[in-house]
Amino acid sequence: MMATTTSLERWGIVGGGMLGMTLALRLAQQGKDVTLFEAADHLGGLASAWSLRDVVWDRHYHVTLLSDTSLRSLLTELGLEKEMQWVETRTGFYTDGELYSMSNTLEFLRFPPLNLIDKLRLGATIFYASKIRDWRRLEKIPVADWLRRWSGDHTLERIWLPLLRAKLGENYTKTSAAFIWATIARMYAARRTGLKKEMFGYVPGGYARVLERFGQKLAAEKINIKLRHAAHRLAPANGSGVRIEFENGQRETFDQVVVTVAAPLAARICPDLSEEEKARLKGIEYQGIVCASLLLKQPLANFYVTNITDSWVPFTAVIEMSALVDRKTFGGNALVYLPKYVTSDDPFFTASDEEVKESFTTALLRMYPHLLQSDLLCFRVSRVRYVHAISTLNYSQRLPATATSLPGVHIVNSAHIVNGTLNVNETVQLAEKAAEKFSSLPDSLFRIRHV
Ligand SMILES: Cc1cc2nc3c(=O)[nH]c(=O)nc-3n(C[C@H](O)[C@H](O)[C@H](O)COP(=O)(O)OP(=O)(O)OC[C@H]3O[C@@H](n4cnc5c(N)ncnc54)[C@H](O)[C@@H]3O)c2cc1C
């Protein structure tokens, strides 16, 4: 006679970024037996940290907003929220070779490149966008058409197009107005959540500290964390379940697997999906990034973000992290990021570190004449081909479902953020919604195994 035992349902999660980590935590809290697989030798993905000399900080700049309630709840669970530092930061605008502060209404009204009518229309565009609730109708309209309609030709050319190109490159032509709506909605999130003003915050120690504590929490929840496990292929297991084959030659079988990596990578590791599913995944277009981190002896201008409209500048913004985080954290130095957003197949990905350094520092020295070559202490380059999905026209209808035709295989990734921008708060929300959905899958609490 066959013996019957009750065992926990085994879940495998592919991808140890903030999405995979949050999902792992929530599934374990539902009583599932969870293993988290990460290709790199550390957790955190885009949010992970690295070193510039002896300074350890985020590989890509990160701030938390006061209105990021899901992330703040997670940080509370990790015992870190109470330590957060909140700062009111300033914003700069580099245009026509001049650096302007754009941190309040008066400075906006003084901003020379636009006349008063342009400014009123620009202000009205942002205010109007912040009031729109039905974002779906914006998905049908190209972003530049929508902005031209509300802000006029001059402001489109002088302000919006440079900003769109900065974030989307020439992919802005494929992008819908829902993108600008989501960006503005994030700017106004504080007011929507009843806060008077927005503030930027960080956990002392940056994401290195968040990830260390998060890793400890996952271990305490008995989640098995396997680093250096790049999933190579998912396939139906003999009998039932899903087999994951790893590039290191190992194999493991699970009842359910959730893939959290970017859509084209998900299509690659799940070759048994239907042709239609693979086409949908591959059809999602991504922006990538080449992002330099610089340690400088002296600050630049103390704006957290400086937007750039001059096309000769090879990077798309200047992020001065030390305008937010005390310079003592960086050994008294300034920490600056120079991001360049590019399409995922841009030839700039093949530029060497030296080439990136040469072109970025030449421009930086021209933009900030007080800066000297000898102020540059350290320069490191991060390259990521798949950062965020582009909100193409009718994006929400082109999105692949989370459930797939392969029994036990689910795909959830940042491309599923349909009405928001890419940020950790949205990522945490996505993971939590997915975990809730998985909790009500039939047969999901306990599984009867026949042995
Ligand atoms: C330049 C930049 C600035 C940002 N600024 C902010 C900010 O200010 N505030 C904010 O809240 N958010 C910010 N973000 C966004 C934030 O980093 C993301 O929302 C979040 O990190 C996404 O997490 P994820 O798990 O979805 O993706 P990822 O972090 O990309 O995680 C995916 C993981 O899967 C792993 N993987 C890939 N292939 C495989 C495989 N075959 N097998 C196993 N593992 C695999 C990867 O190594 C990676 O660790 C920024 C991002 C960037 C790039």
mmCIF file of C-alpha atoms in Angstrom, residues 60-417:
data_model
loop_
_atom_site.group_PDB
_atom_site.id
_atom_site.type_symbol
_atom_site.label_atom_id
_atom_site.label_comp_id
_atom_site.label_asym_id
_atom_site.label_seq_id
_atom_site.Cartn_x
_atom_site.Cartn_y
_atom_site.Cartn_z
ATOM 1 C CA HIS A 60 22.866 52.735 -8.922
ATOM 2 C CA TYR A 61 21.554 55.786 -7.064
ATOM 3 C CA HIS A 62 18.513 55.067 -4.899
ATOM 4 C CA VAL A 63 16.229 57.281 -2.826
ATOM 5 C CA THR A 64 13.055 56.409 -1.000
ATOM 6 C CA LEU A 65 10.127 58.820 -1.014
ATOM 7 C CA LEU A 66 8.046 59.596 2.074
ATOM 8 C CA SER A 67 5.096 58.330 0.066
ATOM 9 C CA ASP A 68 6.752 54.924 -0.608
ATOM 10 C CA THR A 69 4.510 53.254 1.947
ATOM 11 C CA SER A 70 4.971 49.619 0.844
ATOM 12 C CA LEU A 71 8.757 49.865 0.937
ATOM 13 C CA ARG A 72 8.656 51.691 4.263
ATOM 14 C CA SER A 73 6.471 48.908 5.743
ATOM 15 C CA LEU A 74 9.005 46.352 4.553
ATOM 16 C CA LEU A 75 11.817 48.393 6.104
ATOM 17 C CA THR A 76 9.805 48.494 9.340
ATOM 18 C CA GLU A 77 9.669 44.687 9.258
ATOM 19 C CA LEU A 78 13.443 44.681 8.773
ATOM 20 C CA GLY A 79 13.840 47.042 11.747
ATOM 21 C CA LEU A 80 15.403 49.779 9.595
ATOM 22 C CA GLU A 81 12.607 52.266 8.952
ATOM 23 C CA LYS A 82 13.076 54.128 12.225
ATOM 24 C CA GLU A 83 16.661 54.903 11.247
ATOM 25 C CA MET A 84 15.770 56.485 7.936
ATOM 26 C CA GLN A 85 17.103 59.956 7.281
ATOM 27 C CA TRP A 86 14.713 62.353 5.536
ATOM 28 C CA VAL A 87 16.044 65.325 3.626
ATOM 29 C CA GLU A 88 14.572 68.116 1.525
ATOM 30 C CA THR A 89 16.725 68.175 -1.576
ATOM 31 C CA ARG A 90 17.139 70.715 -4.378
ATOM 32 C CA THR A 91 16.844 70.148 -8.115
ATOM 33 C CA GLY A 92 19.016 71.676 -10.818
ATOM 34 C CA PHE A 93 18.581 72.249 -14.534
ATOM 35 C CA TYR A 94 21.528 72.472 -16.892
ATOM 36 C CA THR A 95 20.484 74.257 -20.040
ATOM 37 C CA ASP A 96 22.299 76.410 -22.641
ATOM 38 C CA GLY A 97 25.555 75.904 -20.759
ATOM 39 C CA GLU A 98 24.151 77.314 -17.490
ATOM 40 C CA LEU A 99 23.167 75.617 -14.268
ATOM 41 C CA TYR A 100 19.877 76.796 -12.709
ATOM 42 C CA SER A 101 18.209 75.904 -9.457
ATOM 43 C CA MET A 102 14.624 74.722 -10.045
ATOM 44 C CA SER A 103 13.659 73.921 -6.495
ATOM 45 C CA ASN A 104 10.675 76.211 -5.937
ATOM 46 C CA THR A 105 8.015 78.197 -7.779
ATOM 47 C CA LEU A 106 10.003 81.426 -7.734
ATOM 48 C CA GLU A 107 13.003 79.762 -9.342
ATOM 49 C CA PHE A 108 10.721 78.184 -11.912
ATOM 50 C CA LEU A 109 9.222 81.602 -12.738
ATOM 51 C CA ARG A 110 12.736 83.027 -13.193
ATOM 52 C CA PHE A 111 13.893 80.175 -15.464
ATOM 53 C CA PRO A 112 15.153 82.021 -18.620
ATOM 54 C CA PRO A 113 14.654 79.484 -21.448
ATOM 55 C CA LEU A 114 10.848 79.723 -21.216
ATOM 56 C CA ASN A 115 8.600 82.798 -21.420
ATOM 57 C CA LEU A 116 5.761 83.358 -18.977
ATOM 58 C CA ILE A 117 3.098 81.824 -21.211
ATOM 59 C CA ASP A 118 5.288 78.715 -21.717
ATOM 60 C CA LYS A 119 5.738 78.449 -17.970
ATOM 61 C CA LEU A 120 2.043 78.772 -17.260
ATOM 62 C CA ARG A 121 1.280 76.084 -19.834
ATOM 63 C CA LEU A 122 4.017 73.827 -18.458
ATOM 64 C CA GLY A 123 2.711 74.250 -14.909
ATOM 65 C CA ALA A 124 -0.843 73.600 -16.109
ATOM 66 C CA THR A 125 0.279 70.447 -17.979
ATOM 67 C CA ILE A 126 1.825 69.005 -14.829
ATOM 68 C CA PHE A 127 -1.164 69.988 -12.687
ATOM 69 C CA TYR A 128 -3.626 68.542 -15.210
ATOM 70 C CA ALA A 129 -1.640 65.272 -15.489
ATOM 71 C CA SER A 130 -1.620 64.964 -11.696
ATOM 72 C CA LYS A 131 -5.439 65.072 -11.715
ATOM 73 C CA ILE A 132 -5.946 62.371 -14.368
ATOM 74 C CA ARG A 133 -7.135 59.086 -12.913
ATOM 75 C CA ASP A 134 -7.927 57.113 -16.089
ATOM 76 C CA TRP A 135 -4.368 56.459 -17.311
ATOM 77 C CA ARG A 136 -5.541 53.837 -19.812
ATOM 78 C CA ARG A 137 -6.743 56.422 -22.305
ATOM 79 C CA LEU A 138 -3.238 57.961 -22.258
ATOM 80 C CA GLU A 139 -1.779 54.636 -23.397
ATOM 81 C CA LYS A 140 -3.182 55.281 -26.862
ATOM 82 C CA ILE A 141 -1.466 58.658 -27.346
ATOM 83 C CA PRO A 142 2.244 59.129 -28.194
ATOM 84 C CA VAL A 143 3.854 61.043 -25.344
ATOM 85 C CA ALA A 144 5.284 63.822 -27.531
ATOM 86 C CA ASP A 145 1.863 64.467 -29.138
ATOM 87 C CA TRP A 146 0.228 64.738 -25.737
ATOM 88 C CA LEU A 147 2.891 67.074 -24.372
ATOM 89 C CA ARG A 148 2.797 69.255 -27.489
ATOM 90 C CA ARG A 149 -0.967 69.554 -27.127
ATOM 91 C CA TRP A 150 -0.801 70.771 -23.528
ATOM 92 C CA SER A 151 2.566 72.560 -23.250
ATOM 93 C CA GLY A 152 3.040 73.890 -26.805
ATOM 94 C CA ASP A 153 5.807 73.490 -29.398
ATOM 95 C CA HIS A 154 8.435 75.636 -27.702
ATOM 96 C CA THR A 155 8.316 73.896 -24.321
ATOM 97 C CA LEU A 156 8.202 70.515 -26.039
ATOM 98 C CA GLU A 157 11.416 71.293 -27.927
ATOM 99 C CA ARG A 158 13.240 73.096 -25.107
ATOM 100 C CA ILE A 159 12.261 71.003 -22.093
ATOM 101 C CA TRP A 160 10.186 67.894 -22.670
ATOM 102 C CA LEU A 161 12.051 66.344 -25.607
ATOM 103 C CA PRO A 162 15.483 66.649 -23.964
ATOM 104 C CA LEU A 163 14.044 65.115 -20.788
ATOM 105 C CA LEU A 164 12.305 62.317 -22.686
ATOM 106 C CA ARG A 165 15.451 61.596 -24.691
ATOM 107 C CA ALA A 166 17.413 61.553 -21.419
ATOM 108 C CA LYS A 167 15.298 58.728 -20.046
ATOM 109 C CA LEU A 168 14.187 56.941 -23.223
ATOM 110 C CA GLY A 169 16.609 57.851 -26.015
ATOM 111 C CA GLU A 170 14.902 57.684 -29.408
ATOM 112 C CA ASN A 171 12.483 55.155 -27.900
ATOM 113 C CA TYR A 172 10.468 58.179 -26.775
ATOM 114 C CA THR A 173 8.785 58.066 -30.213
ATOM 115 C CA LYS A 174 7.284 54.672 -29.291
ATOM 116 C CA THR A 175 6.308 55.730 -25.770
ATOM 117 C CA SER A 176 2.780 56.582 -24.725
ATOM 118 C CA ALA A 177 1.605 59.514 -22.619
ATOM 119 C CA ALA A 178 1.019 57.048 -19.755
ATOM 120 C CA PHE A 179 4.785 57.260 -19.132
ATOM 121 C CA ILE A 180 4.737 60.982 -18.336
ATOM 122 C CA TRP A 181 1.523 60.510 -16.361
ATOM 123 C CA ALA A 182 3.215 57.868 -14.172
ATOM 124 C CA THR A 183 6.297 60.068 -13.686
ATOM 125 C CA ILE A 184 4.168 63.034 -12.622
ATOM 126 C CA ALA A 185 1.978 60.796 -10.432
ATOM 127 C CA ARG A 186 5.126 59.759 -8.508
ATOM 128 C CA MET A 187 6.058 63.433 -8.048
ATOM 129 C CA TYR A 188 2.586 64.084 -6.622
ATOM 130 C CA ALA A 189 2.343 60.849 -4.621
ATOM 131 C CA ALA A 190 3.066 62.604 -1.333
ATOM 132 C CA ARG A 191 0.080 64.883 -1.702
ATOM 133 C CA ARG A 192 -2.128 61.992 -2.789
ATOM 134 C CA THR A 193 -1.182 60.086 0.346
ATOM 135 C CA GLY A 194 -2.054 63.105 2.517
ATOM 136 C CA LEU A 195 1.497 64.343 3.147
ATOM 137 C CA LYS A 196 2.156 68.059 2.788
ATOM 138 C CA LYS A 197 5.415 67.731 0.913
ATOM 139 C CA GLU A 198 7.668 65.089 -0.518
ATOM 140 C CA MET A 199 10.991 64.294 1.091
ATOM 141 C CA PHE A 200 13.767 62.004 0.012
ATOM 142 C CA GLY A 201 15.127 59.416 2.387
ATOM 143 C CA TYR A 202 17.703 56.688 2.764
ATOM 144 C CA VAL A 203 18.735 54.071 5.254
ATOM 145 C CA PRO A 204 22.166 54.852 6.749
ATOM 146 C CA GLY A 205 24.520 52.404 5.100
ATOM 147 C CA GLY A 206 22.433 52.472 1.899
ATOM 148 C CA TYR A 207 21.106 49.353 0.179
ATOM 149 C CA ALA A 208 24.134 47.356 1.333
ATOM 150 C CA ARG A 209 22.633 47.536 4.809
ATOM 151 C CA VAL A 210 19.052 46.919 3.633
ATOM 152 C CA LEU A 211 20.140 43.857 1.680
ATOM 153 C CA GLU A 212 22.251 42.472 4.490
ATOM 154 C CA ARG A 213 19.318 42.747 6.912
ATOM 155 C CA PHE A 214 16.891 41.396 4.290
ATOM 156 C CA GLY A 215 19.159 38.382 3.692
ATOM 157 C CA GLN A 216 19.191 37.695 7.436
ATOM 158 C CA LYS A 217 15.396 37.933 7.550
ATOM 159 C CA LEU A 218 15.060 35.460 4.665
ATOM 160 C CA ALA A 219 17.414 33.043 6.396
ATOM 161 C CA ALA A 220 15.428 33.411 9.639
ATOM 162 C CA GLU A 221 12.273 32.479 7.670
ATOM 163 C CA LYS A 222 14.121 29.310 6.587
ATOM 164 C CA ILE A 223 14.365 30.388 2.955
ATOM 165 C CA ASN A 224 17.111 28.563 1.174
ATOM 166 C CA ILE A 225 19.248 31.158 -0.665
ATOM 167 C CA LYS A 226 21.405 29.852 -3.490
ATOM 168 C CA LEU A 227 23.796 32.371 -5.008
ATOM 169 C CA ARG A 228 25.788 31.697 -8.213
ATOM 170 C CA HIS A 229 22.813 29.732 -9.530
ATOM 171 C CA ALA A 230 21.969 31.140 -12.958
ATOM 172 C CA ALA A 231 18.871 29.354 -14.263
ATOM 173 C CA HIS A 232 19.598 28.072 -17.728
ATOM 174 C CA ARG A 233 16.364 26.244 -18.497
ATOM 175 C CA LEU A 234 13.001 25.479 -16.918
ATOM 176 C CA ALA A 235 11.184 22.360 -18.087
ATOM 177 C CA PRO A 236 8.352 20.118 -16.893
ATOM 178 C CA ALA A 237 9.766 17.532 -14.482
ATOM 179 C CA ASN A 238 9.153 13.827 -14.929
ATOM 180 C CA GLY A 239 5.898 13.126 -13.096
ATOM 181 C CA SER A 240 4.829 16.557 -11.896
ATOM 182 C CA GLY A 241 6.466 19.842 -11.031
ATOM 183 C CA VAL A 242 9.079 22.010 -12.693
ATOM 184 C CA ARG A 243 12.764 21.214 -13.150
ATOM 185 C CA ILE A 244 15.287 24.052 -13.140
ATOM 186 C CA GLU A 245 18.617 23.387 -14.807
ATOM 187 C CA PHE A 246 21.405 25.756 -13.808
ATOM 188 C CA GLU A 247 24.424 26.934 -15.720
ATOM 189 C CA ASN A 248 26.621 25.359 -13.028
ATOM 190 C CA GLY A 249 25.252 21.939 -14.044
ATOM 191 C CA GLN A 250 22.967 21.470 -11.032
ATOM 192 C CA ARG A 251 19.259 20.641 -11.288
ATOM 193 C CA GLU A 252 16.387 21.034 -8.833
ATOM 194 C CA THR A 253 12.693 20.241 -8.977
ATOM 195 C CA PHE A 254 9.858 22.291 -7.486
ATOM 196 C CA ASP A 255 6.086 22.215 -7.345
ATOM 197 C CA GLN A 256 5.939 25.841 -8.496
ATOM 198 C CA VAL A 257 8.541 28.235 -9.882
ATOM 199 C CA VAL A 258 8.343 32.021 -10.195
ATOM 200 C CA VAL A 259 10.682 33.711 -12.665
ATOM 201 C CA THR A 260 11.389 37.369 -11.785
ATOM 202 C CA VAL A 261 14.055 38.212 -14.401
ATOM 203 C CA ALA A 262 13.512 40.619 -17.317
ATOM 204 C CA ALA A 263 11.036 39.456 -19.974
ATOM 205 C CA PRO A 264 13.509 38.593 -22.800
ATOM 206 C CA LEU A 265 15.621 36.590 -20.324
ATOM 207 C CA ALA A 266 12.483 34.811 -19.077
ATOM 208 C CA ALA A 267 11.652 33.825 -22.691
ATOM 209 C CA ARG A 268 15.187 32.469 -23.104
ATOM 210 C CA ILE A 269 15.136 30.257 -20.012
ATOM 211 C CA CYS A 270 11.607 28.972 -20.677
ATOM 212 C CA PRO A 271 11.918 27.565 -24.226
ATOM 213 C CA ASP A 272 8.866 25.317 -23.720
ATOM 214 C CA LEU A 273 6.477 28.267 -23.523
ATOM 215 C CA SER A 274 4.131 28.615 -26.482
ATOM 216 C CA GLU A 275 5.369 30.651 -29.463
ATOM 217 C CA GLU A 276 2.764 33.304 -28.635
ATOM 218 C CA GLU A 277 3.947 33.612 -25.031
ATOM 219 C CA LYS A 278 7.584 33.874 -26.096
ATOM 220 C CA ALA A 279 6.699 36.499 -28.716
ATOM 221 C CA ARG A 280 4.912 38.575 -26.075
ATOM 222 C CA LEU A 281 7.875 38.375 -23.705
ATOM 223 C CA LYS A 282 10.388 39.217 -26.421
ATOM 224 C CA GLY A 283 8.101 42.005 -27.670
ATOM 225 C CA ILE A 284 8.613 44.018 -24.480
ATOM 226 C CA GLU A 285 11.218 46.657 -25.241
ATOM 227 C CA TYR A 286 13.673 47.670 -22.540
ATOM 228 C CA GLN A 287 15.839 50.646 -21.754
ATOM 229 C CA GLY A 288 19.276 49.829 -20.458
ATOM 230 C CA ILE A 289 21.776 51.965 -18.621
ATOM 231 C CA VAL A 290 25.459 52.758 -18.526
ATOM 232 C CA CYS A 291 25.877 54.401 -15.137
ATOM 233 C CA ALA A 292 29.121 55.799 -13.768
ATOM 234 C CA SER A 293 29.788 56.304 -10.052
ATOM 235 C CA LEU A 294 32.360 58.953 -9.175
ATOM 236 C CA LEU A 295 34.032 59.766 -5.914
ATOM 237 C CA LEU A 296 35.135 63.424 -5.968
ATOM 238 C CA LYS A 297 37.175 65.481 -3.534
ATOM 239 C CA GLN A 298 34.684 68.350 -3.713
ATOM 240 C CA PRO A 299 30.926 68.713 -4.315
ATOM 241 C CA LEU A 300 29.470 69.817 -7.646
ATOM 242 C CA ALA A 301 26.449 72.000 -6.878
ATOM 243 C CA ASN A 302 24.472 70.222 -4.142
ATOM 244 C CA PHE A 303 21.447 69.444 -6.297
ATOM 245 C CA TYR A 304 20.314 65.852 -5.789
ATOM 246 C CA VAL A 305 19.189 65.687 -9.422
ATOM 247 C CA THR A 306 20.351 67.951 -12.208
ATOM 248 C CA ASN A 307 18.354 67.522 -15.405
ATOM 249 C CA ILE A 308 20.259 68.209 -18.591
ATOM 250 C CA THR A 309 18.809 69.602 -21.797
ATOM 251 C CA ASP A 310 22.074 70.286 -23.704
ATOM 252 C CA SER A 311 22.586 67.503 -26.218
ATOM 253 C CA TRP A 312 26.418 67.710 -26.215
ATOM 254 C CA VAL A 313 26.526 66.258 -22.698
ATOM 255 C CA PRO A 314 27.097 62.499 -23.044
ATOM 256 C CA PHE A 315 25.212 61.523 -19.863
ATOM 257 C CA THR A 316 21.572 62.166 -19.220
ATOM 258 C CA ALA A 317 21.560 63.618 -15.701
ATOM 259 C CA VAL A 318 23.833 64.336 -12.769
ATOM 260 C CA ILE A 319 22.876 62.728 -9.467
ATOM 261 C CA GLU A 320 24.776 64.124 -6.520
ATOM 262 C CA MET A 321 24.169 61.538 -3.810
ATOM 263 C CA SER A 322 26.176 63.587 -1.324
ATOM 264 C CA ALA A 323 23.529 66.328 -1.592
ATOM 265 C CA LEU A 324 21.247 63.819 0.147
ATOM 266 C CA VAL A 325 23.627 61.730 2.229
ATOM 267 C CA ASP A 326 26.144 63.359 4.577
ATOM 268 C CA ARG A 327 29.597 63.529 2.976
ATOM 269 C CA LYS A 328 31.075 61.992 6.137
ATOM 270 C CA THR A 329 29.565 58.717 4.901
ATOM 271 C CA PHE A 330 31.846 58.973 1.883
ATOM 272 C CA GLY A 331 35.005 59.824 3.811
ATOM 273 C CA GLY A 332 34.344 63.566 3.378
ATOM 274 C CA ASN A 333 34.116 63.179 -0.402
ATOM 275 C CA ALA A 334 31.262 63.755 -2.853
ATOM 276 C CA LEU A 335 29.501 60.764 -4.458
ATOM 277 C CA VAL A 336 28.112 61.488 -7.909
ATOM 278 C CA TYR A 337 26.358 59.296 -10.493
ATOM 279 C CA LEU A 338 26.343 60.002 -14.213
ATOM 280 C CA PRO A 339 23.690 57.822 -15.849
ATOM 281 C CA LYS A 340 23.215 57.375 -19.563
ATOM 282 C CA TYR A 341 19.982 55.579 -20.452
ATOM 283 C CA VAL A 342 20.286 53.704 -23.737
ATOM 284 C CA THR A 343 18.342 51.104 -25.681
ATOM 285 C CA SER A 344 19.297 47.551 -24.716
ATOM 286 C CA ASP A 345 21.233 47.038 -27.992
ATOM 287 C CA ASP A 346 23.020 50.416 -27.994
ATOM 288 C CA PRO A 347 26.655 50.251 -29.211
ATOM 289 C CA PHE A 348 27.627 52.342 -26.150
ATOM 290 C CA PHE A 349 27.440 49.101 -24.133
ATOM 291 C CA THR A 350 30.656 48.019 -25.812
ATOM 292 C CA ALA A 351 32.560 51.219 -24.911
ATOM 293 C CA SER A 352 35.413 50.397 -22.528
ATOM 294 C CA ASP A 353 35.566 51.853 -19.006
ATOM 295 C CA GLU A 354 38.381 54.134 -20.184
ATOM 296 C CA GLU A 355 36.299 55.453 -23.098
ATOM 297 C CA VAL A 356 33.310 56.113 -20.824
ATOM 298 C CA LYS A 357 35.575 57.819 -18.291
ATOM 299 C CA GLU A 358 37.209 60.019 -20.903
ATOM 300 C CA SER A 359 33.940 61.221 -22.439
ATOM 301 C CA PHE A 360 32.043 61.644 -19.128
ATOM 302 C CA THR A 361 34.791 63.452 -17.209
ATOM 303 C CA THR A 362 35.579 65.818 -20.105
ATOM 304 C CA ALA A 363 31.929 66.915 -20.124
ATOM 305 C CA LEU A 364 31.716 67.107 -16.326
ATOM 306 C CA LEU A 365 34.787 69.374 -16.125
ATOM 307 C CA ARG A 366 33.228 71.653 -18.754
ATOM 308 C CA MET A 367 29.898 71.792 -16.905
ATOM 309 C CA TYR A 368 31.460 72.534 -13.504
ATOM 310 C CA PRO A 369 34.466 74.828 -14.115
ATOM 311 C CA HIS A 370 35.516 74.761 -10.423
ATOM 312 C CA LEU A 371 36.088 71.003 -10.668
ATOM 313 C CA LEU A 372 39.639 69.827 -11.326
ATOM 314 C CA GLN A 373 40.856 66.629 -12.911
ATOM 315 C CA SER A 374 42.752 65.973 -9.661
ATOM 316 C CA ASP A 375 39.418 66.002 -7.747
ATOM 317 C CA LEU A 376 38.474 62.690 -9.342
ATOM 318 C CA LEU A 377 39.316 59.950 -6.856
ATOM 319 C CA CYS A 378 37.487 56.996 -8.337
ATOM 320 C CA PHE A 379 35.375 56.163 -11.420
ATOM 321 C CA ARG A 380 33.426 52.918 -11.894
ATOM 322 C CA VAL A 381 31.007 51.940 -14.625
ATOM 323 C CA SER A 382 27.908 49.755 -14.289
ATOM 324 C CA ARG A 383 26.184 48.420 -17.392
ATOM 325 C CA VAL A 384 22.726 46.816 -17.413
ATOM 326 C CA ARG A 385 20.923 45.987 -20.647
ATOM 327 C CA TYR A 386 17.447 45.429 -19.189
ATOM 328 C CA VAL A 387 16.493 48.075 -16.647
ATOM 329 C CA HIS A 388 12.911 49.065 -17.352
ATOM 330 C CA ALA A 389 10.261 48.217 -19.903
ATOM 331 C CA ILE A 390 9.247 51.034 -22.207
ATOM 332 C CA SER A 391 5.585 52.070 -21.939
ATOM 333 C CA THR A 392 4.852 51.565 -25.612
ATOM 334 C CA LEU A 393 1.407 52.359 -27.063
ATOM 335 C CA ASN A 394 -1.333 50.176 -25.538
ATOM 336 C CA TYR A 395 1.276 48.593 -23.297
ATOM 337 C CA SER A 396 -1.116 47.037 -20.783
ATOM 338 C CA GLN A 397 -2.737 44.992 -23.576
ATOM 339 C CA ARG A 398 0.581 43.665 -24.841
ATOM 340 C CA LEU A 399 1.734 42.422 -21.481
ATOM 341 C CA PRO A 400 2.125 38.662 -20.964
ATOM 342 C CA ALA A 401 0.072 37.114 -18.168
ATOM 343 C CA THR A 402 1.737 36.030 -14.937
ATOM 344 C CA ALA A 403 0.401 32.492 -15.329
ATOM 345 C CA THR A 404 1.969 30.554 -18.194
ATOM 346 C CA SER A 405 1.005 27.517 -20.249
ATOM 347 C CA LEU A 406 3.733 25.517 -18.458
ATOM 348 C CA PRO A 407 2.138 23.975 -15.370
ATOM 349 C CA GLY A 408 3.715 25.412 -12.219
ATOM 350 C CA VAL A 409 5.651 28.195 -14.011
ATOM 351 C CA HIS A 410 4.814 31.846 -13.294
ATOM 352 C CA ILE A 411 6.540 34.954 -14.617
ATOM 353 C CA VAL A 412 6.424 38.186 -12.619
ATOM 354 C CA ASN A 413 8.851 40.980 -13.375
ATOM 355 C CA SER A 414 9.109 44.744 -13.381
ATOM 356 C CA ALA A 415 7.475 44.839 -16.822
ATOM 357 C CA HIS A 416 4.260 44.103 -14.904
ATOM 358 C CA ILE A 417 4.393 47.584 -13.378
#
